[in-house]
Amino acid sequence: MRRLAAEFGSPALLVTAAGLGAAAGAFLLSQHLQPCDDAYITFRHARNLARYLRPAWNLEGRPVLGSTSPAFVFLLGGLGLVLGVDRIDQLAFALNAVLLAAITLLAYLVARDLGAGPIPALAAAALVGFNSVNVFILSQGFEAGLLLAVLMAGLYLARTGRDLPAVVLASAAPLVRPEGILLTPLVWGAILLGRRFRARLLAAYLALPLAWLVFSTAYYGSPIPQSIRARRAEPAVFRPYGGGRVDLAHRLASIVPEAAALARREAGFYLLTGYRRLEEVPEGRLGPAWLTLLGLPVLGATLLRRPDARIAYLLYAPLFLALYGWIGHREAWYFPSFVTFGVLTLFHGGVVTLDRGWSLLKRITGFTSPWLPALSWTAVGALLLPANNYAVNHGQAEKGRLFARDPRGEAFERAEHERFNGYRRVAGMLNRRGDPPEPALTSEVGVFGFFYRGEVIDTVGLCTPEALAFYPPPASDVWDERGRPLTYADNLTPTRMVLDLKPTYVVNGLGFVRNLLQPGHPFLREYVLLGSFGTAWGDPLLVFARKDAAAGPDGP
């Protein structure tokens, strides 16, 4: 306890930082659980583990890992099993509140390690703990909270000489999210530069990956989650359905321009406005956070003149940009780790720059004041505060009085609630039609899969490997007889997929199955419409049943 208090500065500062972390966690709970279809893919795996000791997408057949976060699956499933919790989504939300409190404490320690005094370190921790992107993504139950805690703890432990737990966290980080692999060079770089290499550290680092390799190969057939493997087929599954696979070797040559474009667009806007795109930012909201970029040249020059192992904290954000510039993905829930380390970098750079300015002023004029350092961190904090995307609640029961907006914009937020309500309703209806429920095919599998008790066929191939064999779809599924597109949706449902796999039910928004509904289509000879149950992306959410199984408790 004494060592811990010493790291925080004093027992009083430890209590203060802990209180700030608790406030961040409590604030997250005030947001209420916000739905996101993709998060429920992980929740279904974890629930199957908690209920049936089967960490897989479906309970029957070969186990498939369709979540990109095996560590979160096993953590949530284990907690659900021990606590007897069936609503894994609510459990993930509560866990994220605890993790956000820990992240806030770690942000304080990182800021102190970067050289900040107690008050600016608390300010930096508050900017991280109450960042609107972090708050919103964690309110959806994503694994970003676990990733952030592992990243920050791993770097801090390596920086403070506690190498064994640091390398264990570095080995675990890729199992939380793929970008967790970035922790490995940062932790090992600190260890090697400090000449602290020991054979036992390497053994500890390799133990968990080797255990995962043995288990996942025996259980799933591959250590790489199917959701990641399916990403390589995107050219075939997404418009314009060109076929082929993502060539990561070819993309290596474009890392620098792609990373720069990512920094200018999505990543930059998430960090400096709390929005994904410039067009989503309300007029007049392009606040002064951009001015904090002016601190980066001085920070860079300082580090070049006097290299310091603390640079590990500042390297994560650019490495993140390089990684995602290479693989090319842009989903909002990937960005909390970039935003967190970006905030810490900008805060530190701003304080360093202003401190250098005060020192220069003192040398030139002889003027000094004890208030100047306080002005530095106050100014930088004030510049970064408007980068958050919050709103005051006006009658939305599912949100807190002050709530973080979806950084993708209001249209996406409405669509998530729309899909959640529609797919949950359909799952409940189909659960009542059979015991056990019959196989169902759908393109948006998360919420429906979580609430449906039967086998779910994922048309995109994230959770159903055999679905990828049906892409790219034939021209007759993409265009009508006049050459006009039948739908503007990605991952439309190929005709052959439905006719060959023969699911009992087809559950999809109209945009995903418009090709199946053309006059005289063979799909209509084998399936009958049960009804429309809400909407998905503004289209009717349709439920079809195979004609030989159409009769049920709710009628044909």
C-alpha positions as MATLAB code, in Angstrom:
seq = 'MRRLAAEFGSPALLVTAAGLGAAAGAFLLSQHLQPCDDAYITFRHARNLARYLRPAWNLEGRPVLGSTSPAFVFLLGGLGLVLGVDRIDQLAFALNAVLLAAITLLAYLVARDLGAGPIPALAAAALVGFNSVNVFILSQGFEAGLLLAVLMAGLYLARTGRDLPAVVLASAAPLVRPEGILLTPLVWGAILLGRRFRARLLAAYLALPLAWLVFSTAYYGSPIPQSIRARRAEPAVFRPYGGGRVDLAHRLASIVPEAAALARREAGFYLLTGYRRLEEVPEGRLGPAWLTLLGLPVLGATLLRRPDARIAYLLYAPLFLALYGWIGHREAWYFPSFVTFGVLTLFHGGVVTLDRGWSLLKRITGFTSPWLPALSWTAVGALLLPANNYAVNHGQAEKGRLFARDPRGEAFERAEHERFNGYRRVAGMLNRRGDPPEPALTSEVGVFGFFYRGEVIDTVGLCTPEALAFYPPPASDVWDERGRPLTYADNLTPTRMVLDLKPTYVVNGLGFVRNLLQPGHPFLREYVLLGSFGTAWGDPLLVFARKDAAAGPDGP';
ca = [
       0.000    0.000    0.000;
       2.875    2.362    0.765;
       4.427    1.735   -2.633;
       1.087    2.365   -4.310;
       0.589    5.614   -2.416;
       4.141    6.643   -3.329;
       3.416    6.068   -7.028;
       0.326    8.238   -6.817;
       2.245   10.884   -4.857;
       0.602   10.535   -1.465;
      -2.303    8.692    0.185;
      -4.477   11.749   -0.419;
      -3.714   11.694   -4.149;
      -4.395    7.959   -4.273;
      -7.815    8.554   -2.733;
      -8.471   11.485   -5.076;
      -7.497    9.516   -8.178;
      -9.562    6.546   -6.997;
     -12.528    8.868   -6.496;
     -12.080   10.233  -10.013;
     -12.001    6.690  -11.382;
     -15.124    5.763   -9.431;
     -16.855    8.867  -10.796;
     -15.953    7.870  -14.369;
     -17.321    4.359  -13.811;
     -20.511    5.699  -12.228;
     -20.949    8.148  -15.098;
     -20.703    5.285  -17.575;
     -23.443    3.437  -15.703;
     -25.626    6.543  -15.980;
     -25.541    6.168  -19.781;
     -27.454    2.852  -19.695;
     -26.547   -0.016  -22.008;
     -26.571    1.158  -25.629;
     -27.141   -1.471  -28.344;
     -24.739   -2.342  -31.149;
     -25.336   -5.415  -33.280;
     -21.637   -6.292  -33.586;
     -21.085   -6.368  -29.820;
     -23.771   -9.033  -29.474;
     -21.706  -11.448  -31.583;
     -19.245  -11.663  -28.695;
     -22.100  -11.774  -26.191;
     -23.622  -14.869  -27.867;
     -20.300  -16.722  -27.643;
     -19.904  -15.751  -23.979;
     -23.471  -16.718  -23.148;
     -23.001  -20.131  -24.762;
     -19.911  -20.571  -22.588;
     -21.751  -19.509  -19.429;
     -24.805  -21.688  -20.156;
     -23.388  -24.714  -21.928;
     -19.583  -24.544  -21.472;
     -19.318  -24.135  -25.267;
     -17.474  -20.934  -26.301;
     -18.758  -21.044  -29.873;
     -21.275  -19.334  -32.137;
     -23.658  -22.307  -32.456;
     -24.180  -25.165  -30.038;
     -24.297  -27.818  -32.765;
     -21.689  -28.767  -35.329;
     -18.033  -27.762  -35.445;
     -17.283  -24.941  -32.979;
     -16.710  -21.600  -34.689;
     -15.188  -18.519  -33.045;
     -16.825  -15.529  -34.703;
     -15.658  -12.970  -32.136;
     -12.440  -11.008  -32.623;
     -11.933  -10.984  -28.839;
     -11.371  -14.498  -27.434;
     -10.145  -13.041  -24.139;
     -13.360  -11.047  -23.670;
     -15.460  -14.093  -24.598;
     -13.793  -16.213  -21.906;
     -13.793  -13.418  -19.325;
     -17.495  -12.642  -19.792;
     -18.453  -16.294  -20.067;
     -16.476  -17.177  -16.952;
     -18.040  -14.336  -14.987;
     -21.478  -15.291  -16.249;
     -20.910  -18.899  -15.185;
     -19.677  -17.965  -11.705;
     -22.283  -15.272  -11.098;
     -25.151  -17.121  -12.759;
     -25.785  -14.184  -15.087;
     -27.667  -14.865  -18.312;
     -27.815  -11.301  -19.690;
     -24.188  -11.152  -20.770;
     -24.774   -7.759  -22.408;
     -25.643   -6.203  -19.071;
     -22.674   -7.965  -17.461;
     -20.322   -6.540  -20.117;
     -21.691   -3.057  -19.478;
     -21.133   -3.355  -15.712;
     -17.653   -4.794  -16.259;
     -16.785   -1.864  -18.516;
     -17.717    0.546  -15.725;
     -15.160   -1.167  -13.463;
     -12.593   -1.166  -16.268;
     -13.162    2.533  -16.987;
     -12.445    3.303  -13.338;
      -9.180    1.356  -13.644;
      -8.330    3.072  -16.946;
      -8.796    6.472  -15.320;
      -6.413    5.509  -12.502;
      -3.889    4.210  -15.021;
      -4.158    7.430  -17.041;
      -3.201    9.331  -13.889;
      -0.164    7.093  -13.359;
       0.889    7.396  -17.000;
       0.595   11.188  -16.864;
       2.709   11.239  -13.699;
       5.275    9.000  -15.369;
       5.383   11.406  -18.307;
       6.409   14.117  -15.882;
       3.132   15.785  -15.008;
       2.492   17.043  -11.509;
      -0.437   15.758   -9.453;
      -2.997   18.328  -10.617;
      -2.258   18.085  -14.358;
      -2.140   14.283  -14.033;
      -5.633   14.356  -12.548;
      -6.727   16.597  -15.412;
      -5.282   14.163  -17.956;
      -7.015   11.251  -16.209;
     -10.346   13.097  -16.321;
      -9.917   13.798  -20.039;
      -9.441   10.057  -20.599;
     -12.098    8.754  -18.212;
     -14.810   11.110  -19.444;
     -13.857   11.139  -23.113;
     -17.099   10.853  -25.071;
     -15.758    8.259  -27.547;
     -14.599    6.040  -24.696;
     -17.837    6.477  -22.784;
     -20.077    5.717  -25.746;
     -18.181    2.678  -27.041;
     -17.887    1.222  -23.548;
     -21.609    1.820  -22.989;
     -22.181   -0.646  -25.846;
     -20.322   -3.360  -23.945;
     -17.398   -3.663  -26.355;
     -14.037   -5.138  -25.389;
     -12.329   -1.736  -25.777;
     -12.333   -1.286  -21.991;
     -10.388   -4.488  -21.438;
      -7.965   -3.626  -24.234;
      -7.301   -0.164  -22.806;
      -6.688   -1.517  -19.315;
      -4.261   -4.132  -20.652;
      -2.405   -1.642  -22.883;
      -1.986    1.030  -20.226;
      -1.113   -1.395  -17.449;
       1.379   -3.231  -19.656;
       3.198   -0.050  -20.647;
       3.216    1.370  -17.140;
       4.513   -1.880  -15.636;
       7.286   -2.123  -18.241;
       8.224    1.511  -17.645;
       8.457    0.970  -13.898;
      10.549   -2.190  -14.145;
       7.873   -4.794  -13.397;
       8.710   -6.797  -16.461;
       7.097  -10.148  -15.709;
       3.487   -8.919  -15.494;
       4.203   -6.534  -18.373;
       5.191   -9.321  -20.784;
       2.251  -11.470  -19.660;
      -0.110   -8.600  -20.512;
       1.681   -8.086  -23.831;
       1.144  -11.739  -24.716;
      -2.557  -11.506  -23.767;
      -3.296   -8.229  -25.566;
      -3.758   -9.696  -29.105;
      -6.391  -12.045  -27.695;
      -8.360   -9.015  -26.503;
      -8.248   -7.287  -29.884;
      -5.906   -7.721  -32.864;
      -4.350   -4.262  -32.395;
      -3.197   -5.472  -28.995;
      -0.175   -6.884  -30.832;
       1.210   -3.325  -30.765;
       1.895   -3.729  -27.057;
       4.545   -6.357  -27.793;
       7.177   -4.122  -29.475;
       6.516   -1.322  -26.970;
       6.960   -3.517  -23.897;
       9.896   -5.476  -25.261;
      11.480   -2.276  -26.528;
      11.439   -0.841  -23.011;
      12.868   -4.069  -21.588;
      15.616   -4.430  -24.190;
      16.632   -0.779  -24.079;
      16.865   -1.093  -20.302;
      19.034   -4.210  -20.745;
      16.666   -6.223  -18.596;
      16.171   -9.241  -20.851;
      15.826  -12.539  -19.023;
      15.020  -15.969  -20.440;
      12.153  -16.360  -17.986;
      10.520  -13.240  -19.431;
      10.511  -14.782  -22.893;
       9.121  -18.029  -21.480;
       6.346  -16.116  -19.686;
       5.574  -14.193  -22.872;
       5.271  -17.370  -24.973;
       3.244  -19.431  -22.483;
      -0.194  -17.943  -23.160;
       0.098  -17.795  -26.997;
       1.288  -21.409  -27.047;
      -1.591  -22.481  -24.796;
      -4.025  -20.633  -27.071;
      -2.456  -22.193  -30.161;
      -2.919  -25.710  -28.798;
      -6.448  -25.146  -27.502;
      -7.801  -23.155  -30.454;
      -6.324  -25.481  -33.065;
      -7.811  -28.523  -31.344;
     -11.187  -26.881  -30.604;
     -11.784  -24.438  -33.460;
      -9.359  -25.778  -36.055;
      -7.391  -22.511  -36.172;
      -5.921  -19.993  -33.713;
      -7.257  -17.142  -35.862;
     -10.927  -16.280  -35.229;
     -13.216  -16.877  -38.196;
     -14.311  -13.226  -38.019;
     -10.753  -12.137  -38.847;
     -10.302  -14.748  -41.562;
     -13.562  -13.653  -43.182;
     -12.287  -10.082  -43.480;
      -9.956  -11.207  -46.237;
     -13.011  -12.037  -48.376;
     -14.432   -8.506  -48.224;
     -13.950   -7.797  -51.968;
     -16.336  -10.684  -52.680;
     -18.869   -9.968  -49.916;
     -19.091   -6.184  -50.237;
     -19.988   -3.989  -53.186;
     -19.059   -4.036  -56.027;
     -18.690   -7.800  -55.406;
     -15.498   -8.032  -57.391;
     -14.254  -11.257  -55.831;
     -10.768  -12.153  -54.723;
      -9.187  -11.529  -51.336;
      -7.618   -8.608  -49.519;
      -3.921   -8.638  -50.418;
      -2.159   -7.396  -47.285;
       1.251   -7.888  -48.879;
       0.256   -5.544  -51.704;
      -1.109   -3.003  -49.207;
       2.263   -2.707  -47.467;
       3.386   -0.185  -50.088;
       0.510    2.153  -49.223;
       0.812    2.164  -45.418;
       2.200    5.717  -45.188;
      -0.425    7.486  -47.357;
      -3.241    5.372  -45.901;
      -2.147    6.103  -42.325;
      -1.879    9.806  -43.129;
      -5.368    9.772  -44.645;
      -6.722    7.960  -41.594;
      -5.113   10.569  -39.328;
      -6.670   13.403  -41.329;
     -10.104   11.847  -41.480;
     -11.743    9.381  -39.079;
      -9.012    9.131  -36.446;
      -8.450   12.877  -36.362;
     -12.133   13.644  -36.036;
     -12.708   11.045  -33.306;
      -9.820   12.519  -31.340;
     -10.484   16.228  -31.860;
     -14.274   16.461  -32.208;
     -15.787   13.198  -30.896;
     -17.361   12.645  -34.320;
     -16.390   10.295  -37.127;
     -16.833   12.653  -40.076;
     -16.611   16.385  -40.588;
     -20.129   16.523  -42.033;
     -21.493   15.092  -38.761;
     -19.985   17.913  -36.688;
     -22.603   20.620  -35.972;
     -21.810   24.064  -37.263;
     -19.593   25.922  -34.839;
     -18.400   22.738  -33.081;
     -14.936   22.657  -34.669;
     -13.443   23.748  -31.386;
      -9.939   24.694  -30.298;
      -8.715   21.127  -29.736;
      -6.920   21.372  -33.070;
      -4.543   23.885  -31.462;
      -3.083   21.122  -29.303;
      -1.459   19.709  -32.459;
       0.921   22.667  -32.257;
       2.540   21.023  -29.251;
       3.690   17.970  -31.209;
       6.736   19.545  -32.939;
       8.216   20.721  -29.619;
       7.439   17.356  -28.030;
       9.111   15.560  -30.934;
      12.180   17.796  -30.792;
      12.426   17.252  -27.032;
      12.354   13.489  -27.437;
      14.917   13.570  -30.244;
      17.285   15.725  -28.219;
      16.942   13.626  -25.101;
      15.581   10.134  -25.894;
      13.523    8.672  -23.106;
      11.890    5.266  -22.620;
       8.646    7.111  -21.862;
       8.288    7.507  -25.626;
       6.584    4.082  -25.519;
       3.390    5.813  -24.365;
       3.534    8.214  -27.291;
       4.270    5.632  -29.977;
       1.014    3.698  -29.626;
      -1.144    6.224  -31.500;
       1.082    6.421  -34.624;
       1.533    2.629  -34.620;
      -2.257    2.269  -34.465;
      -2.595    4.522  -37.513;
       0.006    2.488  -39.398;
      -1.743   -0.801  -38.534;
      -5.204    0.334  -39.566;
      -3.859    2.207  -42.560;
      -2.478   -1.166  -43.640;
      -5.513   -3.370  -43.014;
      -7.974   -0.624  -43.933;
     -10.782   -0.955  -41.369;
     -12.629    2.020  -39.886;
     -15.220    0.803  -37.344;
     -15.907    3.183  -34.447;
     -15.253    0.592  -31.748;
     -11.637    0.196  -32.900;
     -10.720    3.747  -31.918;
     -10.902    4.147  -28.105;
      -7.285    3.004  -27.676;
      -6.104    5.497  -30.307;
      -8.194    8.291  -28.791;
      -6.923    7.569  -25.259;
      -3.241    7.575  -26.147;
      -3.850   10.476  -28.512;
      -5.364   12.545  -25.689;
      -2.435   11.745  -23.403;
       0.043   12.638  -26.161;
      -1.642   15.939  -27.013;
      -1.966   16.881  -23.341;
       1.674   16.069  -22.648;
       2.830   17.841  -25.804;
       0.871   20.956  -24.954;
       2.199   21.140  -21.409;
       5.792   20.564  -22.563;
       5.453   23.265  -25.223;
       4.003   25.846  -22.859;
       6.609   25.016  -20.202;
       9.351   25.574  -22.780;
       7.696   28.851  -23.645;
       7.646   29.990  -20.016;
      11.333   29.043  -19.663;
      12.196   31.085  -22.744;
      10.178   34.001  -21.424;
      12.065   33.807  -18.130;
      15.443   33.825  -19.874;
      14.489   36.809  -22.013;
      12.642   38.952  -19.500;
      13.536   37.517  -16.120;
       9.803   37.242  -15.403;
       8.594   34.230  -13.453;
       5.454   33.259  -11.606;
       4.436   30.161   -9.637;
       1.136   30.229  -11.522;
       2.644   29.624  -14.969;
       2.803   25.790  -14.737;
      -0.813   25.734  -13.585;
      -1.733   27.930  -16.529;
      -0.072   25.414  -18.852;
      -2.151   22.415  -17.885;
      -5.312   24.509  -17.464;
      -4.907   25.898  -20.974;
      -4.271   22.500  -22.551;
      -7.149   20.894  -20.659;
      -9.455   23.716  -21.751;
      -8.414   23.182  -25.374;
      -9.109   19.427  -25.261;
     -12.370   19.591  -23.323;
     -14.506   20.689  -26.330;
     -13.296   17.624  -28.260;
     -16.044   15.653  -26.519;
     -19.417   14.922  -28.103;
     -22.023   15.201  -25.343;
     -25.668   16.236  -25.266;
     -28.230   17.062  -22.600;
     -31.074   14.570  -22.436;
     -34.507   15.813  -23.384;
     -36.820   12.947  -22.525;
     -34.926    9.886  -23.795;
     -35.530    7.283  -21.095;
     -32.717    5.023  -22.334;
     -30.063    7.689  -21.711;
     -28.657    9.623  -18.790;
     -29.183   13.325  -18.146;
     -25.887   14.071  -19.872;
     -25.034   11.481  -22.490;
     -22.284   10.718  -24.972;
     -23.477   10.712  -28.555;
     -22.687    7.993  -31.062;
     -19.564    9.339  -32.806;
     -20.879    7.947  -36.111;
     -23.868   10.295  -35.996;
     -27.553   10.219  -35.120;
     -28.524    8.074  -38.126;
     -26.345    5.208  -36.915;
     -27.586    5.579  -33.354;
     -31.222    5.407  -34.462;
     -30.446    2.414  -36.652;
     -28.858    0.513  -33.750;
     -31.941    0.964  -31.563;
     -34.170    0.117  -34.517;
     -32.272   -3.109  -35.249;
     -32.084   -4.079  -31.589;
     -35.836   -3.808  -31.098;
     -36.686   -5.511  -34.390;
     -34.313   -8.478  -34.194;
     -35.059   -9.102  -30.514;
     -38.775   -9.203  -31.325;
     -38.219  -11.638  -34.206;
     -36.017  -13.887  -32.058;
     -38.685  -14.081  -29.373;
     -41.371  -14.897  -31.942;
     -39.316  -17.662  -33.576;
     -38.271  -19.103  -30.207;
     -41.949  -19.811  -29.554;
     -42.378  -21.707  -32.825;
     -40.213  -24.708  -31.936;
     -38.359  -26.436  -29.146;
     -35.572  -26.448  -30.021;
     -35.908  -23.616  -32.553;
     -35.013  -24.403  -36.168;
     -32.012  -22.927  -38.069;
     -32.349  -19.317  -39.190;
     -30.297  -17.365  -41.741;
     -29.625  -13.655  -41.396;
     -27.122  -10.980  -42.430;
     -27.081   -9.007  -39.152;
     -26.416  -11.735  -36.655;
     -25.538  -10.075  -33.354;
     -28.762   -9.118  -31.583;
     -30.830  -11.803  -33.307;
     -28.210  -14.447  -32.469;
     -28.038  -13.412  -28.830;
     -31.776  -13.663  -28.251;
     -32.441  -16.636  -30.563;
     -31.959  -20.073  -29.036;
     -31.478  -21.959  -32.292;
     -28.719  -22.296  -34.888;
     -27.947  -19.045  -36.703;
     -26.400  -19.005  -40.187;
     -24.397  -15.831  -40.771;
     -24.544  -14.844  -44.453;
     -21.425  -12.657  -44.118;
     -19.225  -15.572  -43.041;
     -17.995  -14.052  -39.782;
     -19.551  -16.919  -37.852;
     -20.461  -19.346  -40.659;
     -17.385  -20.254  -42.732;
     -19.340  -22.102  -45.421;
     -21.243  -18.926  -46.308;
     -18.148  -17.440  -47.947;
     -18.271  -20.092  -50.699;
     -21.349  -18.367  -52.140;
     -19.618  -15.036  -52.760;
     -19.275  -13.134  -54.994;
     -22.951  -13.454  -55.938;
     -23.862  -13.930  -59.609;
     -24.844  -10.926  -61.707;
     -28.503  -11.983  -61.520;
     -28.419  -11.369  -57.742;
     -26.873   -7.910  -58.150;
     -28.641   -6.343  -61.160;
     -32.085   -6.654  -62.712;
     -32.787   -7.385  -66.371;
     -32.237   -3.708  -67.271;
     -28.866   -3.556  -65.566;
     -30.109   -1.576  -62.561;
     -28.837   -2.538  -59.088;
     -31.344   -4.578  -57.130;
     -30.017   -3.216  -53.844;
     -27.401   -0.826  -52.547;
     -26.751   -2.990  -49.482;
     -23.462   -4.780  -48.937;
     -23.455   -8.552  -48.343;
     -26.784   -9.214  -50.053;
     -28.052  -12.786  -49.588;
     -26.982  -14.971  -52.551;
     -29.711  -17.159  -54.012;
     -27.616  -20.323  -53.979;
     -26.772  -19.844  -50.291;
     -30.426  -20.048  -49.295;
     -31.376  -22.832  -51.706;
     -28.350  -24.987  -50.822;
     -28.256  -24.467  -47.033;
     -32.065  -24.593  -46.758;
     -32.512  -22.764  -43.425;
     -35.944  -23.064  -41.882;
     -36.146  -19.280  -41.532;
     -34.702  -16.324  -43.408;
     -34.621  -13.147  -41.298;
     -33.419   -9.987  -43.020;
     -34.027   -6.376  -43.835;
     -35.510   -5.869  -47.294;
     -32.249   -4.448  -48.668;
     -30.408   -7.733  -48.010;
     -32.967   -9.978  -49.759;
     -34.448   -7.810  -52.508;
     -32.801  -10.073  -55.083;
     -34.728  -13.057  -53.684;
     -38.088  -11.335  -54.130;
     -38.056  -10.820  -57.905;
     -41.140  -12.234  -59.673;
     -40.744  -15.930  -60.404;
     -37.661  -16.284  -58.215;
     -37.067  -19.861  -56.977;
     -36.843  -18.548  -53.397;
     -40.537  -17.638  -53.529;
     -41.423  -21.190  -54.557;
     -39.823  -22.610  -51.412;
     -40.400  -19.876  -48.797;
     -43.412  -17.968  -47.543;
     -43.481  -14.588  -45.794;
     -44.462  -14.831  -42.125;
     -44.596  -11.085  -41.722;
     -42.714   -7.839  -41.160;
     -41.465   -7.151  -37.650;
     -40.130   -3.634  -37.297;
     -37.433   -2.177  -39.515;
     -33.688   -2.438  -40.152;
     -31.873    0.572  -41.651;
     -35.282    1.990  -42.559;
     -36.311   -1.115  -44.522;
     -38.970   -3.590  -43.394;
     -37.514   -6.440  -41.317;
     -38.937   -9.514  -43.046;
     -39.241  -13.081  -41.775;
     -39.671  -15.974  -44.212;
     -40.232  -19.645  -43.409;
     -39.681  -22.691  -45.566;
     -43.122  -23.789  -46.763;
     -42.816  -27.254  -45.252;
     -42.222  -25.623  -41.836;
     -44.382  -22.507  -42.117;
     -47.131  -23.625  -39.746;
     -46.449  -22.781  -36.103;
     -47.976  -21.355  -32.914;
     -48.228  -17.950  -34.566;
     -49.728  -19.301  -37.796;
     -48.332  -19.303  -41.331;
];
